Amino acid sequence: MSRKTTRRSAAAVTTAAAAATLLALTATAATAAAPLSGTEATIAVGARNAAPVVSPDGAKAYVAVTEADNTSTVKAVDTQTGAVTGRLALGALQWGAHPALSADGSRLYVLDGLRLSVVDTATLTLVATLALPDQPRPAGWSAGSAAGLAFSPDGSTLYVSQNGATAYRQNGQSRILAFATAQQAFTASVQLPAPFVGAPAARPGTGDVYVGTSQGVVRVSAAATAPAVAGTVQGTATNLDYNLAFTPDGKRLFGLAELGTGASTIIDPATGTVTATFHPAGSGDSLENPQVSADGTRLYLADTNYGTGTATVLALDTATGAPVPADGAGDLDEDAITGLALGPDGHTFYVGGTVGQVANLQIVAH
C-alpha cells in the first residue's frame, strides 16, 4: 500500500469515526432532549394552595404549598415514582404562593405576599429571600398583596404584579415590578391605572407585559428605557380578565374571566383589540391557570365549579375558543384546583388542588 493510500485510508477511518461520534452525540442529545411523561398518581403534598411547576426534562415537579401550621414550603416530587424527594421551608405564610421556574430549570422563584424566594433546584436550597420594594402609600395604609409573576421571553427579567395599597374601603393603584434575575434586584416599578390585578404575561417576541386588572387588560411596553403603561385593551374591563396566556408565536392573547359570567376574550396584541368572546364554562365557575400547548393549538385551563364541588381541566381550540373535551381531564380527585402546569411532553397535566384538609399534586395523562 502506498503512503498516499495509507493516508487516504487513515483519513477515511478518522472521518468515519468522527461521523460515528457525531451521530452518537446527536442521538444522545436527542434522547436527552425528549422530556419524560409523568406517571399518573395522586400525591399528598401539604394542606392547601398547592401550585406546581415542572422541570424542562419532565423528571421533577416542584410544588409550592401551604402546610397545616401556616408555613410555606416547596416540595420536590419525582414524576416517575410519585415520591416526595425534597422539602424546603420558606417561612410563615404571607398570602399564597406563586411559583415560576427558569427556562433551564436551575432556579425556582416563589412569590408569597411581599416576599420573593429564590431557590436552587439542584440542591433544593434557598439562594435568597427578598422583600418587595415598599409600595408608596398614605400613612396608615397597608401594602397590597402580590398577585403573580412571569418571565420575560429571554429570562432576564421577572415581572411581579402587586395589588394597590389598602385602607378601610379604600384602594390605591396597583403596579408591576421588574426584577433582574442576574443581579437579583428590583430595577423598575410601573404604576397601573387600577387597584386590582392578576398575574402578568410577557408577549413572545416583543417582551411587552400584559396584566389583567379591574379596569381591563393593560399593556406595559418593555421597549423603552424604562417600562411604561402603553394602553388598555378596549372591551376587557367588564370581564375581569385576570388570567392571561399567550400563544407561543405571540399573535393571540387569551383573557380568562376569573369569576362572573364565564365570558372570556381572545385578544389581538398587534392591534390591541378583542377579536372574539367565548364561554369556556358556565356562570360561577372559577377559570384559572391558563396554559397553551407548544404548538399553539390548545388552551388548557383549570375550572373549579364551587356549586358542585367538581374540578376539571378544560381544553379549548385556540383559534375559536371551542371546547375539545377529548383533550381535557375530568373526574379529578380534587374538589378545587389551586394550580395547573402542562408537562414539557405536551400531554401530562400536573394539577394542584385540595380535597378536604389535604393538598394534592395529581399527575394526569391526556
CSV table of C-alpha atoms in Angstrom, one decimal, residues 1 5 34 50 55 90 104 111 155 179 194 200 208 224 255 258 275 300 314 342 345 351:
chain,number,residue,atom,x,y,z
A,1,MET,CA,0.0,0.0,0.0
A,5,THR,CA,-3.3,5.3,0.0
A,34,ALA,CA,-37.0,14.2,24.9
A,50,ALA,CA,-50.6,23.6,46.0
A,55,SER,CA,-38.6,20.8,35.2
A,90,LEU,CA,-39.7,29.3,53.0
A,104,ASP,CA,-33.1,26.0,32.2
A,111,LEU,CA,-43.7,34.8,45.3
A,155,GLY,CA,-35.5,35.1,31.1
A,179,PHE,CA,-36.7,42.1,38.9
A,194,ALA,CA,-56.5,50.1,38.5
A,200,PRO,CA,-48.7,39.2,34.3
A,208,ASP,CA,-44.3,43.7,26.3
A,224,ALA,CA,-38.4,52.0,26.3
A,255,GLY,CA,-58.0,36.7,28.8
A,258,GLU,CA,-61.9,34.5,36.8
A,275,THR,CA,-61.3,39.7,18.3
A,300,TYR,CA,-55.9,24.4,28.8
A,314,LEU,CA,-60.7,22.2,30.1
A,342,LEU,CA,-48.6,21.4,31.4
A,345,ASP,CA,-44.0,16.3,26.9
A,351,VAL,CA,-52.8,19.6,38.9
